[in-house]
mmCIF file of C-alpha atoms in Angstrom:
data_model
loop_
_atom_site.group_PDB
_atom_site.id
_atom_site.type_symbol
_atom_site.label_atom_id
_atom_site.label_comp_id
_atom_site.label_asym_id
_atom_site.label_seq_id
_atom_site.Cartn_x
_atom_site.Cartn_y
_atom_site.Cartn_z
ATOM 1 C CA MET A 1 140.142 128.668 161.357
ATOM 2 C CA LYS A 2 142.437 127.722 164.232
ATOM 3 C CA GLN A 3 145.458 127.389 161.949
ATOM 4 C CA LEU A 4 144.885 130.770 160.269
ATOM 5 C CA SER A 5 144.494 132.497 163.631
ATOM 6 C CA PHE A 6 147.529 130.693 165.039
ATOM 7 C CA VAL A 7 149.722 131.887 162.163
ATOM 8 C CA ALA A 8 148.357 135.442 162.478
ATOM 9 C CA LEU A 9 148.981 135.621 166.215
ATOM 10 C CA SER A 10 152.489 134.164 165.839
ATOM 11 C CA ARG A 11 153.276 137.055 163.484
ATOM 12 C CA GLY A 12 151.743 139.679 165.758
ATOM 13 C CA ILE A 13 148.886 140.367 163.346
ATOM 14 C CA PRO A 14 145.813 141.797 165.136
ATOM 15 C CA THR A 15 143.072 139.135 165.106
ATOM 16 C CA TYR A 16 139.632 139.305 166.660
ATOM 17 C CA PRO A 17 136.033 138.138 166.024
ATOM 18 C CA ILE A 18 133.717 140.496 164.164
ATOM 19 C CA SER A 19 130.814 139.320 166.300
ATOM 20 C CA LEU A 20 130.731 136.513 168.828
ATOM 21 C CA GLY A 21 129.135 133.417 167.334
ATOM 22 C CA SER A 22 129.451 134.609 163.721
ATOM 23 C CA ASN A 23 132.650 132.627 163.076
ATOM 24 C CA ILE A 24 133.810 135.654 161.054
ATOM 25 C CA TRP A 25 137.184 137.041 162.047
ATOM 26 C CA GLN A 26 139.037 140.193 161.151
ATOM 27 C CA TYR A 27 142.763 140.103 160.491
ATOM 28 C CA VAL A 28 144.626 143.433 160.663
ATOM 29 C CA GLN A 29 143.083 146.813 161.374
ATOM 30 C CA GLY A 30 141.874 149.783 159.376
ATOM 31 C CA SER A 31 141.836 149.899 155.585
ATOM 32 C CA LEU A 32 144.202 146.921 155.383
ATOM 33 C CA GLY A 33 141.865 144.708 157.415
ATOM 34 C CA ARG A 34 140.289 141.581 155.958
ATOM 35 C CA HIS A 35 137.308 139.459 156.988
ATOM 36 C CA TYR A 36 137.605 135.657 156.912
ATOM 37 C CA ARG A 37 135.284 132.765 157.640
ATOM 38 C CA SER A 38 137.449 129.668 157.457
ATOM 39 C CA ALA A 39 139.268 130.407 154.162
ATOM 40 C CA ALA A 40 136.404 132.368 152.590
ATOM 41 C CA ASP A 41 136.913 136.114 152.490
ATOM 42 C CA GLU A 42 135.064 139.364 151.912
ATOM 43 C CA PHE A 43 135.682 139.306 148.153
ATOM 44 C CA ASP A 44 133.459 136.280 147.525
ATOM 45 C CA SER A 45 130.146 136.991 145.798
ATOM 46 C CA LEU A 46 126.708 136.298 147.224
ATOM 47 C CA THR A 47 125.678 134.601 143.975
ATOM 48 C CA GLY A 48 128.712 132.345 144.091
ATOM 49 C CA ASP A 49 127.946 131.465 147.691
ATOM 50 C CA ILE A 50 124.392 130.434 146.708
ATOM 51 C CA LEU A 51 125.705 128.269 143.859
ATOM 52 C CA CYS A 52 128.293 126.596 146.077
ATOM 53 C CA ARG A 53 125.784 125.784 148.811
ATOM 54 C CA ASN A 54 123.491 123.891 146.433
ATOM 55 C CA LYS A 55 125.076 120.814 144.857
ATOM 56 C CA VAL A 56 122.436 120.669 142.113
ATOM 57 C CA TYR A 57 123.015 124.274 141.033
ATOM 58 C CA SER A 58 126.783 123.948 141.131
ATOM 59 C CA ASN A 59 126.808 120.711 139.111
ATOM 60 C CA GLU A 60 124.643 122.295 136.423
ATOM 61 C CA LEU A 61 127.068 125.198 136.090
ATOM 62 C CA ILE A 62 130.055 122.823 135.932
ATOM 63 C CA ASN A 63 128.404 120.993 133.021
ATOM 64 C CA ARG A 64 127.490 124.252 131.282
ATOM 65 C CA LEU A 65 131.148 125.249 131.425
ATOM 66 C CA GLY A 66 132.032 122.052 129.560
ATOM 67 C CA PHE A 67 133.908 120.468 132.477
ATOM 68 C CA PRO A 68 133.167 116.963 133.783
ATOM 69 C CA GLY A 69 130.347 117.083 136.297
ATOM 70 C CA VAL A 70 128.446 114.170 137.801
ATOM 71 C CA VAL A 71 125.368 112.235 136.729
ATOM 72 C CA HIS A 72 122.767 112.731 139.427
ATOM 73 C CA GLU A 73 119.124 113.400 140.230
ATOM 74 C CA VAL A 74 117.222 114.497 143.320
ATOM 75 C CA ALA A 75 115.044 111.816 144.956
ATOM 76 C CA ARG A 76 111.919 112.650 146.950
ATOM 77 C CA ASN A 77 111.640 109.348 148.841
ATOM 78 C CA PRO A 78 113.315 105.902 149.051
ATOM 79 C CA ASP A 79 111.206 104.450 146.203
ATOM 80 C CA HIS A 80 112.108 107.345 143.949
ATOM 81 C CA ALA A 81 115.773 106.905 144.944
ATOM 82 C CA ALA A 82 115.645 103.229 143.949
ATOM 83 C CA LYS A 83 114.266 104.139 140.503
ATOM 84 C CA ILE A 84 117.006 106.711 139.955
ATOM 85 C CA ALA A 85 119.731 104.291 141.057
ATOM 86 C CA ALA A 86 118.411 101.608 138.715
ATOM 87 C CA LEU A 87 118.416 104.119 135.871
ATOM 88 C CA ILE A 88 121.933 105.487 136.338
ATOM 89 C CA GLY A 89 123.340 102.162 137.561
ATOM 90 C CA TYR A 90 125.001 101.019 140.763
ATOM 91 C CA PRO A 91 127.255 101.834 142.552
ATOM 92 C CA VAL A 92 125.791 105.194 143.582
ATOM 93 C CA VAL A 93 126.381 107.923 146.143
ATOM 94 C CA THR A 94 123.750 109.603 148.315
ATOM 95 C CA LYS A 95 124.253 113.104 149.677
ATOM 96 C CA PRO A 96 122.233 116.044 151.023
ATOM 97 C CA ILE A 97 121.498 118.851 148.587
ATOM 98 C CA SER A 98 123.359 121.288 150.809
ATOM 99 C CA ALA A 99 125.738 120.251 153.579
ATOM 100 C CA GLY A 100 129.460 120.352 154.142
ATOM 101 C CA MET A 101 132.283 118.391 155.762
ATOM 102 C CA GLY A 102 131.008 115.055 154.439
ATOM 103 C CA LYS A 103 127.846 115.136 156.541
ATOM 104 C CA GLY A 104 125.147 112.716 155.415
ATOM 105 C CA ILE A 105 127.158 111.308 152.504
ATOM 106 C CA THR A 106 127.356 107.591 151.735
ATOM 107 C CA THR A 107 129.474 106.367 148.836
ATOM 108 C CA SER A 108 129.782 103.190 146.797
ATOM 109 C CA ILE A 109 126.254 101.909 147.496
ATOM 110 C CA ASP A 110 125.839 98.571 145.752
ATOM 111 C CA ASN A 111 122.218 97.526 146.287
ATOM 112 C CA PRO A 112 118.686 98.764 147.126
ATOM 113 C CA ASP A 113 118.902 97.701 150.784
ATOM 114 C CA GLU A 114 121.979 99.858 151.395
ATOM 115 C CA LEU A 115 120.312 102.664 149.448
ATOM 116 C CA VAL A 116 117.348 102.845 151.844
ATOM 117 C CA ALA A 117 119.568 103.339 154.907
ATOM 118 C CA ALA A 118 121.783 105.836 153.062
ATOM 119 C CA PHE A 119 118.748 107.794 151.867
ATOM 120 C CA LYS A 120 117.420 108.115 155.418
ATOM 121 C CA LEU A 121 120.790 109.392 156.645
ATOM 122 C CA ALA A 122 120.984 112.090 153.959
ATOM 123 C CA ALA A 123 117.281 112.989 154.335
ATOM 124 C CA SER A 124 117.784 113.674 158.034
ATOM 125 C CA ILE A 125 119.997 116.596 156.955
ATOM 126 C CA SER A 126 118.265 117.505 153.691
ATOM 127 C CA PRO A 127 114.453 117.246 153.970
ATOM 128 C CA ARG A 128 113.992 118.940 150.570
ATOM 129 C CA GLY A 129 115.384 115.876 148.828
ATOM 130 C CA VAL A 130 118.429 113.662 148.498
ATOM 131 C CA ILE A 131 120.901 113.570 145.633
ATOM 132 C CA ILE A 132 121.420 110.147 144.039
ATOM 133 C CA GLU A 133 124.711 110.325 142.175
ATOM 134 C CA LYS A 134 126.641 107.943 139.952
ATOM 135 C CA TYR A 135 129.758 106.792 141.805
ATOM 136 C CA VAL A 136 133.046 107.979 140.276
ATOM 137 C CA LYS A 137 136.086 105.821 140.944
ATOM 138 C CA GLY A 138 139.317 107.541 141.922
ATOM 139 C CA THR A 139 141.014 109.677 144.548
ATOM 140 C CA ASP A 140 139.339 112.780 145.921
ATOM 141 C CA HIS A 141 141.425 115.932 145.334
ATOM 142 C CA ARG A 142 140.847 119.385 146.821
ATOM 143 C CA LEU A 143 141.896 122.174 144.435
ATOM 144 C CA ALA A 144 142.004 125.451 146.383
ATOM 145 C CA VAL A 145 141.892 128.749 144.493
ATOM 146 C CA PHE A 146 142.454 132.114 146.188
ATOM 147 C CA GLY A 147 142.432 135.423 144.341
ATOM 148 C CA GLY A 148 142.738 133.780 140.942
ATOM 149 C CA GLU A 149 145.704 131.651 142.003
ATOM 150 C CA LEU A 150 145.768 127.903 142.609
ATOM 151 C CA LEU A 151 147.478 127.740 145.999
ATOM 152 C CA TRP A 152 147.359 124.025 146.742
ATOM 153 C CA VAL A 153 146.175 120.644 145.483
ATOM 154 C CA MET A 154 145.673 117.940 148.099
ATOM 155 C CA ALA A 155 144.872 114.277 147.536
ATOM 156 C CA ARG A 156 142.480 113.277 150.315
ATOM 157 C CA TYR A 157 142.132 109.800 151.778
ATOM 158 C CA PRO A 158 139.466 108.389 154.121
ATOM 159 C CA ALA A 159 140.332 107.592 157.726
ATOM 160 C CA ARG A 160 142.149 104.254 157.694
ATOM 161 C CA VAL A 161 144.491 101.963 159.544
ATOM 162 C CA ILE A 162 147.250 99.723 158.240
ATOM 163 C CA GLY A 163 147.299 96.137 159.468
ATOM 164 C CA ASP A 164 150.365 94.576 161.104
ATOM 165 C CA GLY A 165 149.090 91.008 161.428
ATOM 166 C CA VAL A 166 149.103 91.279 165.227
ATOM 167 C CA HIS A 167 146.728 93.980 166.440
ATOM 168 C CA SER A 168 142.964 94.274 166.020
ATOM 169 C CA ILE A 169 141.307 97.132 164.157
ATOM 170 C CA ALA A 170 140.190 98.633 167.472
ATOM 171 C CA THR A 171 143.753 98.605 168.785
ATOM 172 C CA LEU A 172 145.115 100.027 165.523
ATOM 173 C CA ILE A 173 142.616 102.899 165.757
ATOM 174 C CA GLY A 174 143.775 103.606 169.301
ATOM 175 C CA GLN A 175 147.433 103.560 168.243
ATOM 176 C CA GLU A 176 146.734 105.878 165.313
ATOM 177 C CA ASN A 177 144.882 108.339 167.545
ATOM 178 C CA LEU A 178 147.832 108.373 169.952
ATOM 179 C CA ARG A 179 150.143 109.283 167.060
ATOM 180 C CA ARG A 180 147.796 112.085 166.083
ATOM 181 C CA LYS A 181 147.530 113.539 169.569
ATOM 182 C CA GLY A 182 148.805 117.101 169.565
ATOM 183 C CA ASP A 183 148.896 117.257 165.739
ATOM 184 C CA ILE A 184 146.663 120.218 164.829
ATOM 185 C CA ASP A 185 146.537 119.026 161.202
ATOM 186 C CA LYS A 186 144.841 115.697 162.000
ATOM 187 C CA LYS A 187 141.572 114.783 163.668
ATOM 188 C CA ALA A 188 141.033 111.726 165.868
ATOM 189 C CA ILE A 189 139.299 108.717 164.303
ATOM 190 C CA MET A 190 135.956 108.293 166.081
ATOM 191 C CA GLN A 191 133.992 105.038 166.084
ATOM 192 C CA ASP A 192 130.279 105.313 165.273
ATOM 193 C CA ALA A 193 127.383 103.507 163.594
ATOM 194 C CA ALA A 194 128.548 104.462 160.102
ATOM 195 C CA MET A 195 131.953 102.900 160.772
ATOM 196 C CA ASP A 196 130.284 99.790 162.219
ATOM 197 C CA GLU A 197 128.249 99.362 159.035
ATOM 198 C CA LEU A 198 131.223 99.930 156.726
ATOM 199 C CA LEU A 199 133.290 97.289 158.537
ATOM 200 C CA ALA A 200 130.353 94.863 158.462
ATOM 201 C CA LYS A 201 130.043 95.420 154.700
ATOM 202 C CA MET A 202 133.675 94.299 154.362
ATOM 203 C CA GLY A 203 133.029 91.296 156.623
ATOM 204 C CA LEU A 204 135.074 92.784 159.449
ATOM 205 C CA THR A 205 134.613 93.792 163.093
ATOM 206 C CA TYR A 206 136.715 95.852 165.476
ATOM 207 C CA ASP A 207 138.226 92.562 166.698
ATOM 208 C CA SER A 208 139.458 91.602 163.215
ATOM 209 C CA VAL A 209 143.242 91.494 162.727
ATOM 210 C CA PRO A 210 144.218 92.838 159.259
ATOM 211 C CA ALA A 211 147.162 91.264 157.432
ATOM 212 C CA PRO A 212 150.489 93.131 157.468
ATOM 213 C CA GLY A 213 150.354 96.134 155.126
ATOM 214 C CA LYS A 214 146.614 95.778 154.531
ATOM 215 C CA ALA A 215 144.879 99.173 154.461
ATOM 216 C CA ILE A 216 141.412 99.231 156.006
ATOM 217 C CA ASN A 217 139.274 102.256 155.104
ATOM 218 C CA LEU A 218 137.132 103.264 158.077
ATOM 219 C CA ARG A 219 135.111 105.901 156.247
ATOM 220 C CA SER A 220 133.468 106.060 152.844
ATOM 221 C CA VAL A 221 134.284 109.758 152.446
ATOM 222 C CA ALA A 222 137.689 111.433 152.461
ATOM 223 C CA ASN A 223 137.124 114.311 154.866
ATOM 224 C CA VAL A 224 139.798 115.550 157.256
ATOM 225 C CA SER A 225 137.066 116.526 159.727
ATOM 226 C CA MET A 226 136.169 112.816 159.901
ATOM 227 C CA GLY A 227 139.707 111.573 160.467
ATOM 228 C CA GLY A 228 140.909 111.553 156.863
ATOM 229 C CA THR A 229 144.441 112.420 155.754
ATOM 230 C CA MET A 230 145.906 114.486 152.930
ATOM 231 C CA GLU A 231 148.900 114.474 150.596
ATOM 232 C CA ASP A 232 150.318 117.466 148.717
ATOM 233 C CA VAL A 233 150.173 116.671 144.978
ATOM 234 C CA MET A 234 150.473 120.232 143.651
ATOM 235 C CA PRO A 235 153.688 119.473 141.705
ATOM 236 C CA ARG A 236 151.910 116.697 139.766
ATOM 237 C CA ILE A 237 148.768 118.484 138.600
ATOM 238 C CA HIS A 238 148.216 118.600 134.842
ATOM 239 C CA PRO A 239 148.011 122.130 133.316
ATOM 240 C CA ASP A 240 144.495 121.385 131.997
ATOM 241 C CA ASN A 241 143.313 120.569 135.510
ATOM 242 C CA ARG A 242 144.904 123.753 136.825
ATOM 243 C CA TYR A 243 143.139 125.812 134.153
ATOM 244 C CA MET A 244 139.852 124.080 134.970
ATOM 245 C CA ALA A 245 140.111 125.066 138.640
ATOM 246 C CA LEU A 246 140.816 128.723 137.795
ATOM 247 C CA ALA A 247 137.994 128.827 135.226
ATOM 248 C CA ILE A 248 135.505 127.415 137.738
ATOM 249 C CA ALA A 249 136.519 129.994 140.357
ATOM 250 C CA ARG A 250 135.947 132.796 137.825
ATOM 251 C CA ALA A 251 132.587 131.404 136.709
ATOM 252 C CA PHE A 252 131.347 131.105 140.290
ATOM 253 C CA ARG A 253 132.609 134.646 141.007
ATOM 254 C CA MET A 254 134.453 133.356 144.041
ATOM 255 C CA ASN A 255 137.750 134.712 145.351
ATOM 256 C CA ALA A 256 138.199 131.673 147.607
ATOM 257 C CA ILE A 257 136.887 128.322 146.453
ATOM 258 C CA GLY A 258 137.618 124.646 147.049
ATOM 259 C CA ILE A 259 136.937 122.283 144.141
ATOM 260 C CA ASP A 260 136.519 118.578 144.874
ATOM 261 C CA PHE A 261 137.812 116.671 141.866
ATOM 262 C CA ILE A 262 137.773 112.879 141.598
ATOM 263 C CA THR A 263 140.384 111.337 139.325
ATOM 264 C CA GLU A 264 142.647 108.310 139.421
ATOM 265 C CA ASP A 265 145.633 110.378 138.260
ATOM 266 C CA ILE A 266 145.881 114.131 138.857
ATOM 267 C CA SER A 267 148.800 114.282 136.384
ATOM 268 C CA LYS A 268 146.428 113.368 133.526
ATOM 269 C CA SER A 269 144.199 115.938 131.842
ATOM 270 C CA TRP A 270 140.493 115.871 132.666
ATOM 271 C CA ARG A 271 140.009 115.538 128.914
ATOM 272 C CA GLU A 272 141.790 112.182 128.847
ATOM 273 C CA SER A 273 140.608 110.381 131.983
ATOM 274 C CA SER A 274 137.494 109.181 133.768
ATOM 275 C CA CYS A 275 136.913 111.939 136.337
ATOM 276 C CA ALA A 276 134.407 114.416 137.727
ATOM 277 C CA VAL A 277 134.079 117.603 139.715
ATOM 278 C CA ILE A 278 131.792 116.362 142.483
ATOM 279 C CA GLU A 279 131.450 119.547 144.565
ATOM 280 C CA VAL A 280 132.561 123.138 144.955
ATOM 281 C CA ASN A 281 132.977 124.702 148.382
ATOM 282 C CA GLN A 282 132.740 128.355 149.373
ATOM 283 C CA THR A 283 134.982 127.674 152.390
ATOM 284 C CA PRO A 284 137.933 125.614 151.099
ATOM 285 C CA GLY A 285 139.269 125.057 154.604
ATOM 286 C CA VAL A 286 142.763 125.728 155.918
ATOM 287 C CA LEU A 287 143.490 122.585 157.909
ATOM 288 C CA CYS A 288 147.268 122.752 157.942
ATOM 289 C CA TYR A 289 149.767 125.252 159.356
ATOM 290 C CA ILE A 290 151.781 125.401 156.118
ATOM 291 C CA ARG A 291 148.711 126.183 153.998
ATOM 292 C CA ALA A 292 147.452 128.706 156.542
ATOM 293 C CA GLU A 293 150.811 130.461 156.325
ATOM 294 C CA LYS A 294 150.664 130.464 152.534
ATOM 295 C CA GLN A 295 147.159 131.935 152.546
ATOM 296 C CA LEU A 296 147.986 134.624 155.104
ATOM 297 C CA ASN A 297 151.184 135.579 153.262
ATOM 298 C CA ARG A 298 149.068 136.256 150.167
ATOM 299 C CA MET A 299 147.169 138.974 151.981
ATOM 300 C CA PHE A 300 149.867 140.150 154.372
ATOM 301 C CA PRO A 301 153.399 139.565 153.028
ATOM 302 C CA SER A 302 156.010 138.355 155.470
ATOM 303 C CA GLY A 303 157.307 141.209 157.620
ATOM 304 C CA ASN A 304 154.058 143.143 157.452
ATOM 305 C CA ASP A 305 151.952 142.745 160.583
ATOM 306 C CA GLY A 306 149.300 145.108 159.240
ATOM 307 C CA ARG A 307 149.455 147.506 162.147
ATOM 308 C CA ILE A 308 149.021 151.217 161.514
ATOM 309 C CA PRO A 309 152.136 153.150 162.628
ATOM 310 C CA THR A 310 151.200 155.500 165.443
ATOM 311 C CA ILE A 311 152.971 158.101 167.568
ATOM 312 C CA LEU A 312 151.663 159.867 170.636
ATOM 313 C CA LEU A 313 152.836 163.445 171.142
ATOM 314 C CA ILE A 314 151.875 165.267 174.315
ATOM 315 C CA GLU A 315 152.239 169.037 174.436
ATOM 316 C CA ALA A 316 154.504 168.910 171.402
ATOM 317 C CA PRO A 317 155.153 172.029 169.308
ATOM 318 C CA PRO A 318 153.358 172.013 165.911
ATOM 319 C CA ARG A 319 156.634 171.613 164.034
ATOM 320 C CA ILE A 320 157.476 168.429 165.938
ATOM 321 C CA SER A 321 153.993 167.069 165.316
ATOM 322 C CA GLN A 322 154.299 167.870 161.617
ATOM 323 C CA ALA A 323 157.693 166.202 161.360
ATOM 324 C CA GLY A 324 156.514 163.088 163.181
ATOM 325 C CA CYS A 325 153.503 162.772 160.919
ATOM 326 C CA TYR A 326 155.688 163.123 157.828
ATOM 327 C CA ILE A 327 158.042 160.382 159.005
ATOM 328 C CA ILE A 328 155.150 157.952 159.411
ATOM 329 C CA THR A 329 153.055 158.826 156.358
ATOM 330 C CA GLY A 330 155.437 160.431 153.921
ATOM 331 C CA CYS A 331 152.978 163.273 153.364
ATOM 332 C CA GLN A 332 152.379 166.800 154.603
ATOM 333 C CA SER A 333 149.659 166.454 157.238
ATOM 334 C CA VAL A 334 147.301 168.885 158.850
ATOM 335 C CA CYS A 335 147.771 169.463 162.585
ATOM 336 C CA TRP A 336 144.690 170.717 164.316
ATOM 337 C CA PRO A 337 144.524 172.175 167.829
ATOM 338 C CA GLY A 338 145.333 169.467 170.309
ATOM 339 C CA ASN A 339 147.915 168.024 167.897
ATOM 340 C CA ARG A 340 145.484 165.586 166.225
ATOM 341 C CA ILE A 341 147.215 164.229 163.152
ATOM 342 C CA THR A 342 145.153 163.608 160.014
ATOM 343 C CA ASN A 343 145.615 162.770 156.343
ATOM 344 C CA PHE A 344 147.603 159.533 156.821
ATOM 345 C CA SER A 345 148.088 158.453 153.227
ATOM 346 C CA ARG A 346 150.356 155.431 153.430
ATOM 347 C CA GLN A 347 151.868 152.894 155.775
ATOM 348 C CA ALA A 348 155.410 153.464 157.015
ATOM 349 C CA PRO A 349 158.139 151.705 155.018
ATOM 350 C CA GLN A 350 159.388 148.436 156.479
ATOM 351 C CA GLY A 351 162.025 149.014 159.107
ATOM 352 C CA GLU A 352 161.060 152.631 159.887
ATOM 353 C CA ILE A 353 160.814 153.187 163.625
ATOM 354 C CA VAL A 354 159.514 156.389 165.154
#
């Protein structure tokens, strides 16, 4: 939300919260105004929002549409999770039924012992049950659709450091965070228990010194909110994958939607590769200035700050009031006693100054 507001304010577009604490903001005033929550807007449907919030519902709809969904089942307890994992085959992924920003997700689980810990993590967020999902190999891509148009496709990578053969992982994390300081498009990499466990699984510690050029993934999920990075791959997307994203947005009745699509090559059709739509998101996220600008320009073209042209006339003769109103609105307006001007039918043309 910060990026969208920053772009709006830099263009002089009126921006203010609808209600404190709601995280819903209004951009522009009057009939031209729009509500946004992150990148979701007022044109999204309630039914689509319900489908997006529940990963089981959304996956069923993806499969009904004939697009590649995931193989998964909801587990009630760790024993049930173990039975599901044995049935669909390791490696598996555990995730809450409904949660965003990568919370509670563990990927590439290889054995029952890891599954127990991962189940408990997801269950702490999702007491109704935990999704046990067949792991899909590939790169996570975010396909963002707004108003029936695919605006961007981003390959997303987990938080990671690149070894230089000299510095430890802890030092490399510190150096990377220094580079990110002041960059509104990147979050700091934070050490925690999940990172400790992932390093231990690879036989590493924070004191380990990776070989030159060796990439060390510090997270199992590719979320920017958890220190991940992104790459613009829009020019490479296959037409079939583009069509899929637009069809999903229509089926979910969502004006703004983020589709998480795992594939090893975004330039190959979903029909010809091992891939899956793993999630759909009702708030695609605008975590970059350039994308925030692109989204805002969709609603408010460059040069239009959305303000309603206004003139203040004090003790002006009716004819002057009428003329001023016509200049602004292009219509014959009614002037009531006190020179109140009504019947504003259009915004002033660009460049008109009164």
